[in-house]
XYZ file of C-alpha atoms in Angstrom:
222
model
C 4.151 182.400 0.913
C 7.102 180.766 2.705
C 7.154 176.994 2.965
C 7.270 175.872 6.641
C 10.646 174.641 7.824
C 8.986 171.576 9.407
C 5.424 170.359 9.035
C 3.932 167.221 10.603
C 0.348 166.140 9.987
C -1.205 163.377 12.130
C 2.078 161.444 12.410
C 1.912 158.070 14.138
C 4.602 155.610 15.180
C 3.921 152.572 17.358
C 6.203 150.414 19.481
C 5.355 147.664 21.930
C 5.214 149.968 24.963
C 4.978 153.433 23.405
C 3.254 155.218 20.535
C 3.237 158.644 18.944
C -0.448 159.336 18.577
C -1.372 161.773 15.814
C 1.431 164.318 16.256
C 0.935 167.541 14.283
C 3.168 170.609 14.476
C 4.397 173.427 12.243
C 7.689 175.318 12.497
C 7.680 178.455 10.354
C 10.840 179.793 8.728
C 12.833 182.097 11.002
C 11.227 180.651 14.131
C 12.753 178.904 17.155
C 10.487 176.231 18.561
C 11.184 174.771 21.977
C 10.049 171.136 22.009
C 9.398 170.260 25.638
C 8.401 167.140 27.495
C 9.535 164.699 30.196
C 11.867 161.825 29.399
C 10.022 159.220 27.352
C 7.410 161.708 26.105
C 8.303 161.206 22.440
C 10.670 164.111 21.689
C 13.525 162.018 20.321
C 11.204 159.702 18.379
C 9.594 162.732 16.723
C 12.981 164.206 15.834
C 14.231 160.898 14.403
C 11.131 160.770 12.206
C 11.776 164.346 11.052
C 15.370 163.421 10.198
C 14.342 160.301 8.279
C 16.073 158.013 10.762
C 12.722 156.287 11.334
C 9.718 155.824 9.051
C 6.306 156.844 10.341
C 3.460 154.314 10.365
C 1.010 157.003 9.208
C 0.829 160.730 8.575
C 2.873 163.203 6.554
C 6.214 164.863 7.312
C 7.717 167.671 5.235
C 11.057 169.355 5.895
C 11.830 172.524 3.920
C 9.112 171.452 1.505
C 10.519 167.928 0.991
C 8.571 164.775 1.866
C 10.257 162.672 4.563
C 11.592 160.026 4.360
C 11.199 159.774 0.557
C 13.069 162.997 -0.274
C 15.278 163.264 2.791
C 18.553 163.486 0.833
C 17.477 166.733 -0.828
C 16.232 168.141 2.479
C 19.363 167.312 4.467
C 21.644 169.523 2.368
C 20.053 172.426 4.263
C 19.496 170.757 7.659
C 21.951 170.726 10.551
C 21.376 168.068 13.245
C 22.961 167.917 16.704
C 22.119 165.396 19.411
C 23.647 164.940 22.857
C 24.439 161.301 22.046
C 26.234 161.919 18.727
C 29.879 160.833 18.466
C 32.907 162.155 16.584
C 36.120 160.262 15.747
C 37.983 160.221 19.074
C 41.523 159.970 17.717
C 41.072 162.642 15.030
C 41.676 166.357 15.699
C 38.961 168.945 15.312
C 40.734 170.305 12.210
C 40.270 166.927 10.488
C 36.559 166.972 11.254
C 36.273 170.511 9.896
C 38.017 169.521 6.665
C 35.840 166.431 6.322
C 32.561 168.347 6.700
C 33.855 171.109 4.398
C 34.597 168.507 1.671
C 30.938 167.387 1.716
C 29.005 170.635 2.096
C 29.678 173.465 -0.392
C 28.046 175.982 1.941
C 30.852 175.658 4.512
C 31.923 179.125 5.732
C 35.643 179.182 6.670
C 35.520 182.651 8.227
C 32.533 181.717 10.387
C 34.204 178.446 11.431
C 37.289 180.372 12.592
C 35.098 182.835 14.491
C 33.326 179.936 16.222
C 36.661 178.389 17.201
C 37.536 181.592 19.045
C 34.078 182.057 20.524
C 33.963 178.478 21.835
C 37.622 178.503 22.990
C 38.436 175.473 20.843
C 41.744 174.656 19.159
C 41.768 172.858 15.786
C 44.689 170.654 16.808
C 42.746 169.184 19.759
C 41.721 165.551 19.404
C 38.127 164.734 20.213
C 39.042 162.303 22.990
C 40.842 165.161 24.745
C 37.755 167.394 24.801
C 35.474 167.823 27.790
C 31.749 167.065 27.475
C 30.989 170.745 26.984
C 33.751 171.146 24.411
C 32.428 168.176 22.426
C 28.967 169.733 22.244
C 30.483 173.033 21.124
C 32.585 171.193 18.528
C 29.459 169.552 17.103
C 27.691 172.909 17.044
C 30.664 174.420 15.209
C 30.676 171.644 12.597
C 26.941 172.141 12.089
C 26.681 175.933 12.207
C 29.642 176.548 9.874
C 27.664 174.838 7.099
C 25.121 177.686 7.342
C 22.088 175.346 7.274
C 18.615 176.812 6.828
C 17.223 174.550 9.555
C 18.787 173.378 12.816
C 17.342 170.323 14.570
C 18.758 170.044 18.074
C 17.934 167.089 20.322
C 18.850 167.951 23.929
C 22.069 169.703 22.778
C 22.834 171.221 26.190
C 22.330 168.000 28.199
C 25.205 167.525 30.628
C 26.710 170.992 30.105
C 27.795 173.214 32.972
C 26.069 176.626 33.219
C 28.899 178.514 31.459
C 29.064 176.114 28.513
C 25.262 176.094 28.274
C 25.185 179.897 28.156
C 27.826 179.991 25.389
C 25.949 177.448 23.275
C 22.600 179.206 23.678
C 24.131 182.615 22.933
C 25.512 181.316 19.634
C 22.195 179.759 18.645
C 20.413 183.031 19.337
C 22.996 184.856 17.207
C 22.354 182.469 14.296
C 18.708 183.486 14.234
C 19.609 187.081 13.399
C 19.164 185.722 9.885
C 15.380 185.540 9.818
C 15.375 182.826 7.133
C 16.899 180.269 9.502
C 14.846 178.081 11.827
C 15.525 175.941 14.906
C 13.699 173.013 16.482
C 15.156 172.809 19.984
C 14.307 169.760 22.102
C 14.963 170.006 25.825
C 13.577 169.143 29.239
C 15.324 172.235 30.645
C 12.551 174.826 30.715
C 15.029 177.649 31.448
C 16.847 176.950 28.168
C 13.554 176.868 26.294
C 12.299 180.087 27.855
C 15.583 181.821 27.038
C 15.866 180.896 23.386
C 12.445 179.987 21.977
C 9.715 182.154 20.507
C 7.268 179.243 20.263
C 6.865 176.278 22.606
C 5.331 172.872 21.889
C 4.596 170.500 24.774
C 4.498 166.730 24.228
C 3.542 164.093 26.786
C 3.068 160.334 26.352
C 3.206 160.603 22.566
C 0.640 163.401 22.209
C 1.019 167.116 21.583
C -0.510 168.792 24.631
C -0.311 172.372 23.363
C 1.686 174.590 20.984
C 1.729 178.367 21.195
C 3.852 181.527 21.288
C 6.126 181.699 24.335
C 4.709 185.049 25.403
C 1.208 183.579 25.432
C 2.332 180.871 27.859
C 4.219 183.342 30.062
C 1.204 185.663 30.249
C -0.988 182.788 31.430
C 1.554 181.541 33.952
């Protein structure tokens, strides 16, 4: 039996004016889960807990079979994370970033990285500060995808993109999942993106999971 890519059991995290209240969800291997909710619903907090950037107050989190945050180093070798608010080194060219990531991760795929450069219309000699918002997102996706991670965790990756750039990013993510062993947790408030790419949808609101089911089940009911 395959180990779930992500598994949360009754996870809680409290702040002064907000709390995650018993969040449980399961992302199976080879599945794309759309994680949907309004701003402030708890999407980013949940993802930061999954990535070990925060420690839960209660509950269990496992990523690729590893307990989080205790065993997050082992898990992260096979996890790619992209967030709309991530930053790269502005004065460094994309080629430098590619070489840097390649030096850390032995799974880096040079041929795939070159194919992504062409697909995303990026040039390795471009400096990050010279990239548009859409190009920066595509650059981060390139740096993540070329590692060939088993799990992608994407926190609002298409936020701020124009329709063409959004389509290109989503098309590449869908292509990645041709390998049925790879999984994606895709956080967004754009329901069109979620409907296009996901095969399972989980709704969160005010720190609680409202419902989680196959996309087709939701569409049939709607």
